[in-house]
Short mmCIF file of C-alpha atoms and ligand atoms in Angstrom, two decimals:
data_model
loop_
_atom_site.label_atom_id
_atom_site.label_comp_id
_atom_site.label_asym_id
_atom_site.label_seq_id
_atom_site.Cartn_x
_atom_site.Cartn_y
_atom_site.Cartn_z
CA MET X 270 119.87 67.68 -0.67
CA SER X 271 122.30 68.10 -4.03
CA GLU X 272 120.72 67.86 -7.31
CA ALA X 273 121.70 64.78 -9.50
CA THR X 274 124.06 66.68 -12.37
CA SER X 275 124.03 63.53 -14.96
CA PRO X 276 122.14 60.44 -15.62
CA GLY X 277 122.89 57.39 -13.21
CA TRP X 278 123.35 53.78 -13.40
CA ARG X 279 120.96 51.16 -12.09
CA ALA X 280 122.08 47.58 -11.51
CA TRP X 281 119.99 44.70 -9.91
CA ALA X 282 121.18 41.40 -8.36
CA PRO X 283 118.77 38.76 -7.07
CA GLY X 284 118.86 36.90 -3.89
CA LYS X 285 119.46 33.10 -3.05
CA VAL X 286 118.12 30.14 -1.28
CA ILE X 287 120.70 27.25 -0.26
CA LEU X 288 118.80 24.05 -1.22
CA LEU X 289 121.03 21.75 0.44
CA GLY X 290 124.40 22.54 1.71
CA GLU X 291 124.77 25.33 3.91
CA HIS X 292 127.38 25.92 6.52
CA ALA X 293 129.01 22.61 5.47
CA VAL X 294 130.08 24.92 2.36
CA VAL X 295 132.23 26.50 4.42
CA TYR X 296 134.11 23.67 5.45
CA GLY X 297 134.68 22.66 1.69
CA ARG X 298 132.05 20.50 0.93
CA THR X 299 129.29 21.36 -2.00
CA ALA X 300 126.29 23.26 -1.96
CA LEU X 301 122.96 23.40 -3.83
CA ALA X 302 121.84 26.87 -4.80
CA GLY X 303 119.56 29.18 -6.81
CA ALA X 304 118.42 32.59 -7.16
CA ILE X 305 114.83 33.72 -6.77
CA GLU X 306 113.22 36.56 -8.31
CA ARG X 307 113.76 39.26 -5.48
CA GLY X 308 116.64 40.92 -5.21
CA VAL X 309 118.36 44.30 -4.61
CA THR X 310 118.87 47.65 -6.86
CA VAL X 311 121.38 49.95 -6.64
CA THR X 312 121.00 53.11 -8.74
CA VAL X 313 124.32 55.56 -8.81
CA GLU X 314 124.83 58.82 -10.21
CA ARG X 315 126.97 61.96 -9.47
CA ILE X 316 125.83 65.18 -7.79
CA ALA X 317 127.62 68.33 -7.11
CA THR X 318 129.68 67.28 -3.52
CA GLY X 319 129.39 64.73 -0.73
CA LEU X 320 128.16 60.63 -0.47
CA VAL X 321 124.27 60.53 0.22
CA VAL X 322 123.60 57.00 0.45
CA GLU X 323 119.72 56.41 0.70
CA VAL X 324 117.75 53.41 1.42
CA ALA X 325 114.18 52.49 0.77
CA GLY X 326 112.56 51.08 3.44
CA VAL X 327 114.26 50.02 7.23
CA LEU X 328 117.33 48.60 7.56
CA PRO X 329 116.93 45.92 10.90
CA GLY X 330 120.03 46.81 12.20
CA GLY X 331 119.36 50.94 12.50
CA ASP X 332 122.54 53.00 12.70
CA SER X 333 124.90 50.19 12.48
CA ASP X 334 123.39 48.55 8.93
CA ARG X 335 123.85 52.08 7.84
CA ASP X 336 127.44 52.47 8.68
CA ARG X 337 128.37 49.26 7.09
CA LEU X 338 126.07 49.81 3.92
CA ARG X 339 128.58 53.11 3.65
CA VAL X 340 131.73 51.11 3.81
CA ALA X 341 130.04 48.74 1.17
CA VAL X 342 129.46 51.62 -1.18
CA GLU X 343 133.27 52.90 -0.85
CA GLN X 344 134.52 49.54 -1.20
CA ALA X 345 132.53 48.92 -4.30
CA ALA X 346 133.57 52.70 -5.52
CA ARG X 347 137.29 51.90 -5.17
CA ALA X 348 137.24 48.37 -6.83
CA TRP X 349 136.65 50.48 -10.08
CA GLU X 350 138.78 53.51 -9.01
CA VAL X 351 136.02 55.90 -8.50
CA GLU X 352 136.10 58.33 -5.62
CA PRO X 353 133.66 57.65 -3.52
CA GLU X 354 132.60 62.05 -3.49
CA GLY X 355 130.36 63.46 -5.50
CA LEU X 356 127.74 60.61 -5.74
CA ARG X 357 124.05 59.58 -4.87
CA VAL X 358 123.54 56.22 -4.05
CA ARG X 359 120.30 54.70 -3.76
CA VAL X 360 119.42 51.12 -2.39
CA ALA X 361 116.32 49.25 -2.35
CA ALA X 362 115.35 45.92 -2.05
CA ASP X 363 112.23 43.74 -2.42
CA LEU X 364 114.21 40.81 -1.00
CA PRO X 365 113.69 40.37 2.64
CA ILE X 366 117.14 41.49 4.46
CA ALA X 367 119.32 39.51 6.86
CA VAL X 368 116.82 36.30 6.77
CA GLY X 369 119.55 34.07 5.13
CA LEU X 370 118.36 34.60 1.44
CA GLY X 371 121.74 36.50 0.46
CA SER X 372 120.38 39.92 0.65
CA SER X 373 123.95 41.30 1.47
CA ALA X 374 125.63 39.38 -1.76
CA ALA X 375 122.68 40.92 -3.78
CA LEU X 376 123.77 44.13 -2.39
CA SER X 377 127.41 43.65 -3.18
CA VAL X 378 126.81 42.54 -6.67
CA ALA X 379 124.52 45.38 -7.76
CA LEU X 380 127.06 47.73 -5.81
CA VAL X 381 129.77 46.51 -8.25
CA GLN X 382 127.84 46.58 -11.17
CA ALA X 383 126.37 49.90 -10.97
CA PHE X 384 130.01 51.62 -9.95
CA ALA X 385 131.48 49.69 -13.16
CA ALA X 386 129.03 51.03 -15.17
CA LEU X 387 129.71 54.85 -13.51
CA ALA X 388 133.33 53.83 -14.39
CA GLY X 389 132.82 53.21 -17.86
CA ARG X 390 133.87 49.54 -17.24
CA ALA X 391 132.16 46.41 -18.38
CA PRO X 392 134.14 43.84 -16.09
CA SER X 393 133.65 40.00 -16.68
CA ARG X 394 131.33 38.06 -14.58
CA PRO X 395 134.43 36.44 -12.68
CA GLN X 396 135.50 39.85 -11.92
CA VAL X 397 132.22 40.96 -10.86
CA CYS X 398 131.92 38.37 -8.37
CA GLU X 399 135.51 38.38 -7.16
CA ALA X 400 134.86 42.05 -6.31
CA ALA X 401 131.47 41.49 -4.52
CA PHE X 402 133.39 38.66 -2.72
CA GLY X 403 135.58 41.15 -1.20
CA ILE X 404 132.29 42.96 -0.03
CA GLU X 405 131.09 39.78 1.64
CA ARG X 406 134.29 39.29 3.51
CA PHE X 407 133.49 42.73 5.13
CA PHE X 408 129.92 42.12 5.60
CA HIS X 409 130.87 37.99 6.87
CA GLY X 410 133.86 37.74 8.11
CA PHE X 411 134.58 33.90 6.55
CA PRO X 412 132.12 33.37 4.06
CA SER X 413 132.33 30.54 1.63
CA GLY X 414 131.94 32.50 -1.53
CA ILE X 415 128.62 30.82 -2.59
CA ASP X 416 125.92 33.93 -1.93
CA ASN X 417 127.94 36.05 -4.17
CA THR X 418 128.20 33.23 -7.35
CA VAL X 419 124.43 33.13 -6.97
CA ALA X 420 123.77 36.74 -7.04
CA THR X 421 126.12 37.07 -10.20
CA TYR X 422 125.75 34.41 -12.24
CA GLY X 423 121.83 33.61 -10.95
CA GLY X 424 120.32 30.31 -12.24
CA LEU X 425 120.60 27.08 -10.09
CA LEU X 426 124.30 25.72 -9.23
CA ALA X 427 126.64 23.87 -7.40
CA PHE X 428 129.36 25.44 -5.62
CA ARG X 429 132.31 24.68 -3.92
CA ARG X 430 135.23 26.99 -2.49
CA GLY X 431 138.11 27.13 -4.62
CA GLU X 432 136.47 25.24 -7.55
CA PRO X 433 134.24 26.72 -10.65
CA HIS X 434 130.65 26.99 -9.95
CA ARG X 435 128.24 24.10 -12.16
CA CYS X 436 125.21 24.93 -13.44
CA LEU X 437 122.64 22.51 -12.68
CA PRO X 438 120.36 20.98 -15.40
CA THR X 439 116.89 20.07 -13.99
CA ALA X 440 114.08 18.16 -15.29
CA ALA X 441 111.88 21.50 -14.06
CA ALA X 442 111.83 24.53 -12.42
CA VAL X 443 112.19 24.00 -8.78
CA PRO X 444 108.49 24.91 -7.01
CA LEU X 445 109.21 26.40 -3.40
CA VAL X 446 107.39 28.13 -0.64
CA VAL X 447 109.71 30.32 1.26
CA ALA X 448 108.59 31.52 4.99
CA LEU X 449 109.92 33.80 7.01
CA GLY X 450 111.07 33.75 11.04
CA ARG X 451 110.52 36.49 13.05
CA GLU X 452 113.67 36.12 15.18
CA PRO X 453 116.32 38.45 14.74
CA ARG X 454 119.83 36.50 13.02
CA GLN X 455 122.77 37.62 11.63
CA THR X 456 125.00 35.23 9.40
CA ARG X 457 128.12 36.14 10.81
CA SER X 458 127.44 35.07 14.06
CA ALA X 459 125.77 31.89 13.24
CA VAL X 460 128.87 30.79 11.28
CA GLU X 461 131.22 32.10 13.92
CA ARG X 462 129.10 30.24 16.77
CA LEU X 463 129.17 26.80 14.54
CA ARG X 464 132.92 27.57 14.13
CA ALA X 465 133.61 28.02 17.94
CA ALA X 466 131.59 24.65 18.12
CA TRP X 467 133.85 22.88 15.45
CA GLU X 468 136.83 23.71 17.41
CA LYS X 469 135.81 21.75 20.31
CA ASP X 470 134.50 18.53 18.57
CA ARG X 471 135.89 18.75 14.95
CA GLY X 472 135.36 14.80 14.36
CA GLY X 473 131.56 15.36 15.35
CA PHE X 474 131.12 17.98 13.15
CA GLU X 475 133.29 16.74 9.95
CA ALA X 476 131.37 13.41 9.82
CA ARG X 477 127.90 15.74 9.81
CA PHE X 478 129.26 18.13 6.91
CA ASP X 479 130.16 14.30 4.98
CA ARG X 480 126.53 13.22 6.00
CA ILE X 481 125.55 16.60 4.53
CA ALA X 482 127.85 16.42 1.25
CA ASP X 483 126.28 12.84 0.79
CA LEU X 484 122.72 14.39 0.63
CA VAL X 485 123.66 17.20 -1.62
CA LYS X 486 125.25 14.23 -4.03
CA THR X 487 121.90 12.08 -3.81
CA ALA X 488 119.96 15.92 -4.40
CA GLU X 489 121.62 16.48 -7.67
CA GLU X 490 120.41 13.31 -9.02
CA ALA X 491 116.88 13.95 -7.80
CA LEU X 492 117.12 17.51 -9.58
CA ALA X 493 117.76 16.41 -12.48
CA ALA X 494 115.45 13.64 -12.69
CA GLY X 495 112.78 16.10 -10.93
CA ASN X 496 112.14 13.53 -8.40
CA TRP X 497 110.51 16.07 -6.26
CA GLN X 498 109.55 13.13 -3.46
CA GLU X 499 113.23 11.92 -3.12
CA LEU X 500 114.27 16.01 -2.92
CA GLY X 501 111.58 16.61 -0.21
CA LEU X 502 112.87 13.83 1.82
CA LEU X 503 116.26 14.78 1.63
CA PHE X 504 115.67 18.38 2.80
CA ASP X 505 113.99 16.89 5.78
CA GLU X 506 117.41 15.06 6.48
CA ASN X 507 119.32 17.91 5.80
CA HIS X 508 117.27 20.10 8.31
CA ARG X 509 117.90 17.35 10.90
CA VAL X 510 121.78 17.59 10.64
CA LEU X 511 121.67 21.13 10.57
CA ALA X 512 119.70 20.92 13.64
CA GLU X 513 122.28 18.62 14.94
CA LEU X 514 124.82 21.64 14.08
CA GLY X 515 123.05 23.87 16.45
CA VAL X 516 121.65 26.25 13.94
CA SER X 517 118.22 25.66 13.80
CA THR X 518 115.77 27.21 16.53
CA PRO X 519 112.67 26.16 17.87
CA GLU X 520 110.51 28.69 15.40
CA LEU X 521 112.57 27.36 12.11
CA ASP X 522 111.91 24.07 13.64
CA ALA X 523 108.13 24.84 14.21
CA MET X 524 107.83 26.28 10.39
CA VAL X 525 109.30 23.05 9.31
CA ALA X 526 106.81 20.81 11.03
CA LEU X 527 103.91 22.88 9.87
CA ALA X 528 104.90 23.07 6.25
CA ARG X 529 105.01 19.17 6.03
CA GLU X 530 101.74 18.84 7.96
CA ALA X 531 100.26 21.35 5.41
CA GLY X 532 101.31 19.23 2.12
CA ALA X 533 105.05 19.80 1.86
CA ARG X 534 107.48 17.13 0.07
CA GLY X 535 110.01 18.69 2.87
CA ALA X 536 110.90 21.44 4.27
CA LYS X 537 114.55 22.79 6.05
CA LEU X 538 116.08 26.04 6.86
CA THR X 539 117.89 28.04 4.33
CA GLY X 540 121.07 30.04 4.70
CA GLY X 541 122.91 30.51 8.18
CA GLY X 542 119.88 29.55 10.27
CA GLY X 543 119.91 31.25 14.42
CA GLY X 544 116.39 32.19 12.80
CA GLY X 545 115.68 33.59 9.12
CA ALA X 546 113.90 31.89 6.53
CA VAL X 547 112.69 28.33 5.67
CA ILE X 548 112.24 26.67 2.04
CA CYS X 549 109.28 24.30 1.44
CA LEU X 550 109.49 22.04 -1.42
CA CYS X 551 105.70 22.15 -2.67
CA PRO X 552 104.67 21.13 -6.23
CA GLU X 553 101.21 20.91 -5.57
CA ASP X 554 98.95 23.95 -3.82
CA ARG X 555 101.37 26.32 -3.06
CA THR X 556 99.10 29.22 -2.44
CA ARG X 557 97.39 26.77 -0.11
CA LEU X 558 100.71 26.32 1.60
CA VAL X 559 101.45 30.33 1.78
CA ALA X 560 98.29 30.55 3.50
CA ARG X 561 98.57 28.31 6.40
CA LEU X 562 102.14 29.64 6.70
CA ARG X 563 100.74 33.04 6.97
CA ALA X 564 97.64 32.07 9.04
CA ALA X 565 100.20 30.68 11.65
CA GLY X 566 101.59 34.54 11.73
CA TRP X 567 104.67 33.67 9.48
CA GLN X 568 105.51 35.86 6.06
CA ALA X 569 105.88 33.45 3.32
CA PHE X 570 105.66 33.66 -0.50
CA ALA X 571 106.21 31.02 -3.53
CA THR X 572 108.88 31.03 -5.70
CA GLU X 573 110.21 29.18 -8.46
CA LEU X 574 113.98 27.76 -9.21
CA ARG X 575 115.03 28.15 -12.91
CA PRO X 576 118.14 26.48 -13.91
CA VAL X 577 119.21 29.33 -16.15
CA MET X 578 119.27 33.16 -15.41
CA ASP X 579 116.54 34.20 -17.81
CA GLU X 580 116.83 37.61 -20.82
CA ARG X 581 115.30 39.85 -18.08
CA HIS X 582 117.81 38.71 -15.30
CA VAL X 583 120.54 39.32 -17.44
CA GLU X 584 119.71 42.69 -18.95
CA ARG X 585 119.01 43.80 -15.48
CA SER X 586 122.25 42.55 -13.96
CA GLY X 587 124.85 42.23 -16.37
CA GLY X 588 124.00 43.99 -19.43
CA LEU X 589 124.87 47.25 -17.84
CA GLY X 590 125.19 48.70 -21.42
CA SER X 591 121.64 48.76 -21.56
CA LEU X 592 120.38 49.52 -18.23
CA ASP X 593 117.89 52.28 -18.21
CA PRO X 594 119.17 54.94 -15.88
CA ALA X 595 115.50 55.63 -15.15
CA PRO X 596 114.75 56.52 -11.28
CA LEU X 597 114.38 54.16 -8.76
CA ALA X 598 110.83 52.91 -8.34
CA VAL X 599 110.45 52.49 -4.40
CA VAL X 600 109.61 48.88 -2.95
CA GLY X 601 106.70 48.33 -0.84
CA ASP X 602 105.89 44.97 1.08
CA PRO X 603 109.12 42.95 0.88
CA VAL X 604 107.21 39.35 1.18
CA GLY X 605 103.68 40.30 -0.35
O1 PMV E 891 122.38 33.32 5.69
P1 PMV E 891 123.03 33.90 4.04
O2 PMV E 891 121.82 33.95 3.18
O3 PMV E 891 124.13 34.81 4.15
O4 PMV E 891 123.73 32.50 4.00
C1 PMV E 891 124.84 31.95 4.75
C2 PMV E 891 125.01 30.53 4.06
C3 PMV E 891 126.35 29.92 4.65
O5 PMV E 891 126.72 28.66 4.32
C4 PMV E 891 125.80 29.57 6.36
C5 PMV E 891 127.74 30.70 4.85
C6 PMV E 891 128.50 30.86 3.87
O6 PMV E 891 129.16 32.11 3.56
O7 PMV E 891 128.28 30.00 2.93
#
């Protein structure tokens, strides 16, 4: 392998959970989402020749994921007029991949930031977000832009296509448990399947998107007041409507049911569905809920959503001038 000829740049961007409003957001409704503490780290360094792309860990889609990653790398490089040649790019994630937690957007934002630094540029956040959206389009076909917005800005926000996002005030950090299903899935195919169904029954689907928009509106108030009881009920109702839209699965329904039975105030699938992750609102004993989910065979972890990015996130994902070009730590078990 070629040796590095100069120090590199390292950038990090967070994954996300959608609290309410996934899929409806593709059709112009508002969704609420927040960054989680797990994300994707990209290191870029110059080498003598070639383009070497290394991934710490296993990609669920194997060689086809590897090919897509390479295209994303080339796209991020070209966004800042860097020739994708004479470069080594390393990618590591402590975020589970392809489960609806925004791993492709976190990757896109981290790539864009790392290449901007390599090119000696200091892009604004809207510029980062736009460049990352271009890569998201390559991954997902018809994304709403919510994932790359959260990965760029962090914090907790309301997003509606074509409008500036709004940062959400909350009475307290949102206490969640995230559980991961075992079914293989892809956001792109979940979105495409729903689009085909919408084509056949626009009235029925639009009415459900409107119902979700109402839930989102009420959820904003519940979040501002820290009313977890109300927010939990809204999670439950949003999950029911998502199931009617055809994006839940028996496994996701079982995870949601177990979470509620084990003390969560509410639970729902998050992200594209068709498999993937579930979020459980759990202000009380999150350790116990994590243990119950794991005992039933699902990976799970606790996380809290905070209204604004803390210093560390800004430092690691946005403050490129001060990023440490240290070697990338290899990340272990993604769900701890
Ligand atoms: O599965 P994820 O994490 O990529 O989330 C997808 C969210 C959708 O609303 C289903 C699609 C989108 O682009 O907003």
